[in-house]
Amino acid sequence: MKAFAKLIETLDSTNKTNDKLLALEEFFSSAPPQDKVWAIALFSGRRPRRSVNVSLLSQWATELAGIPPWLFSECYHATGDLSEAITLLLPMPDSTSERSLDEWIRFIISLSSKDNHEKEKLLKESLIELSYYERFIFIKIITGSFRIGVSSKIMVKALSKVTSIDTDQLSHRLSGNWDPLSISWEELISEEHAASESKPYPFFLAHALDDPSELGELSEWSAEWKWDGIRGQLIIRNGNAYLWSRGEEDVSEQFPEIIAAAKSIEGSMVLDGEILPYKDDRVMSFSSLQRRLGRKKQSKALLEDVPVVFYSYDVLELNGEDIRELPYIRRKKLLKDIIDRTASQTIHFAPVVEFSSLEDLRNKRLQSREFSSEGLMLKKLSGTYGTGRKRGEWWKWKIDPLTIDAVLIYAQPGSGRRASLYTDYTFGIWKGSELVPVAKAYSGLTDEEIGQVDKFIRANTLEKFGPVRVVRPELVFELGFEGIARSKRHKSGIAVRFPRILRWRTDKPASEADTVETVFDLLEKYGQA
């Protein structure tokens, strides 16, 4: 645990990539094997489930610190982070535990089976034998909130230097669903682990593009619609089929119709594509797809109401051979042959967007919403299928966001360094003479603007509900969002996707903000079912 705490301290204190890389190399070179496994698991989001109620943990930490609850609450509010507040409030020990990271995490997991009295005793004993960063990590893991700013690319690069395994191969071996409680370090990085029947490949990601004229000769590029669904890899091996999301979650049970269709395909392969809700020959809204998520069992009514398809746009493996190094144009032809032979109503070949000139390509992008698309994907015909986000071969050229002008009506404090400022906003639009909530947003303002808005909120609070303040409805902001759909859950009847603040409309009074009627006009023009 000491070595891992030192690593976290270094990562937390620098923004320099080389410093982070060196710290990771040092840790992976010297840490016990199972600590390496847990470090990889934590950095890649494989955190143990929360084993202790946060309210109880706060209560026990307050008692251990010997302070009144109101003071603990004030400290928590000031830091904006429970782990940091507890870590700072408790006295530092004279000597610390020699338990490894693996031992501490197994201890944390074991707490789930204890009653609250035993949990309290064990936790209080543990908290006072940990140093600052050890304690900080310990609480983060207990509460299931461990998140450190290390990209998987940097972690894999460090591991590659330590293990002498190629980064692409290593990324593949670390992908998929593996359990840090049962897998060893040697098994995790082994070639045999990469050969698991259900294992996906690391996803290749695109960079945002401002202008396609930067790409050079357009004849070297292929265009496709950029779909707003769930990125997935469909794996067909040995007569079995598996469906993985980009978040490395096996979602096979959530989309049984895709699995059933895949099992009818002859041969073995791995297809890259998009899971999309699809009905009456058109793509439905992402909000409808969300109804299918997180359900292990899909009801017949839900399957009929929100049917899905898999739009495949790449093939990564064919008949047991990794073909990611083949040029994209060859992979695309192989994929077209596969889908044509399949003739499935559920697994589709993602259409190519034909264009004859730069002007034609710009016009096609402007038509994106007609196809329920977010814009265009531009892929180099000679390009390989890489790992992670690499510049140069895949680009996403999204359409401009939909916009509305809305009024700030509620606000609450942010978190982390913004815990002392009101930075989380709820915006409303007019429904007759009443402002009704339409979106929440917290990004898009400069630090200076955040300070000005915070000052306004404190001076113009009408009511308080816990941390939420009802604000005098005077400030207008232009909001941007990617999609719009009907919603029975929102008072406005509208749900918007990925809202963010584009600008503060200091030139506009609240009375001139948009209305439910104008937003429904957007829905009629650009919305989805």
mmCIF file of N, CA and C in Angstrom, residues 76-81 413-423 458:
data_model
loop_
_atom_site.group_PDB
_atom_site.id
_atom_site.type_symbol
_atom_site.label_atom_id
_atom_site.label_comp_id
_atom_site.label_asym_id
_atom_site.label_seq_id
_atom_site.Cartn_x
_atom_site.Cartn_y
_atom_site.Cartn_z
ATOM 1 N N TYR A 76 -16.441 19.082 5.278
ATOM 2 C CA TYR A 76 -16.789 18.327 4.062
ATOM 3 C C TYR A 76 -17.193 19.288 2.950
ATOM 4 N N HIS A 77 -18.003 20.289 3.319
ATOM 5 C CA HIS A 77 -18.446 21.270 2.331
ATOM 6 C C HIS A 77 -17.258 22.060 1.791
ATOM 7 N N ALA A 78 -16.318 22.405 2.671
ATOM 8 C CA ALA A 78 -15.162 23.214 2.260
ATOM 9 C C ALA A 78 -14.250 22.461 1.299
ATOM 10 N N THR A 79 -14.052 21.164 1.539
ATOM 11 C CA THR A 79 -13.180 20.379 0.663
ATOM 12 C C THR A 79 -13.911 19.870 -0.566
ATOM 13 N N GLY A 80 -15.215 19.601 -0.408
ATOM 14 C CA GLY A 80 -15.989 19.056 -1.510
ATOM 15 C C GLY A 80 -15.695 17.603 -1.799
ATOM 16 N N ASP A 81 -14.961 16.940 -0.902
ATOM 17 C CA ASP A 81 -14.573 15.546 -1.129
ATOM 18 C C ASP A 81 -14.542 14.827 0.218
ATOM 19 N N PRO A 413 -23.917 23.940 -5.251
ATOM 20 C CA PRO A 413 -22.447 23.948 -5.296
ATOM 21 C C PRO A 413 -21.898 22.827 -6.165
ATOM 22 N N GLY A 414 -20.695 23.078 -6.703
ATOM 23 C CA GLY A 414 -20.008 22.062 -7.472
ATOM 24 C C GLY A 414 -19.282 21.101 -6.550
ATOM 25 N N SER A 415 -18.262 20.432 -7.062
ATOM 26 C CA SER A 415 -17.482 19.488 -6.268
ATOM 27 C C SER A 415 -16.003 19.750 -6.507
ATOM 28 N N GLY A 416 -15.157 19.132 -5.683
ATOM 29 C CA GLY A 416 -13.719 19.316 -5.831
ATOM 30 C C GLY A 416 -13.327 20.754 -5.583
ATOM 31 N N ARG A 417 -12.532 21.324 -6.490
ATOM 32 C CA ARG A 417 -12.055 22.705 -6.298
ATOM 33 C C ARG A 417 -13.176 23.730 -6.437
ATOM 34 N N ARG A 418 -14.325 23.295 -6.945
ATOM 35 C CA ARG A 418 -15.445 24.223 -7.095
ATOM 36 C C ARG A 418 -16.513 24.020 -6.028
ATOM 37 N N ALA A 419 -16.154 23.321 -4.961
ATOM 38 C CA ALA A 419 -17.135 23.007 -3.926
ATOM 39 C C ALA A 419 -17.655 24.245 -3.201
ATOM 40 N N SER A 420 -16.880 25.329 -3.208
ATOM 41 C CA SER A 420 -17.311 26.548 -2.514
ATOM 42 C C SER A 420 -18.043 27.514 -3.440
ATOM 43 N N LEU A 421 -18.245 27.107 -4.701
ATOM 44 C CA LEU A 421 -18.914 27.962 -5.671
ATOM 45 C C LEU A 421 -20.187 27.302 -6.185
ATOM 46 N N TYR A 422 -21.153 28.116 -6.569
ATOM 47 C CA TYR A 422 -22.359 27.590 -7.200
ATOM 48 C C TYR A 422 -22.087 27.446 -8.705
ATOM 49 N N THR A 423 -21.907 26.215 -9.129
ATOM 50 C CA THR A 423 -21.517 25.966 -10.524
ATOM 51 C C THR A 423 -22.413 24.958 -11.234
ATOM 52 N N ARG A 458 -25.776 34.226 -4.846
ATOM 53 C CA ARG A 458 -25.787 34.484 -3.397
ATOM 54 C C ARG A 458 -26.610 35.728 -3.061
#
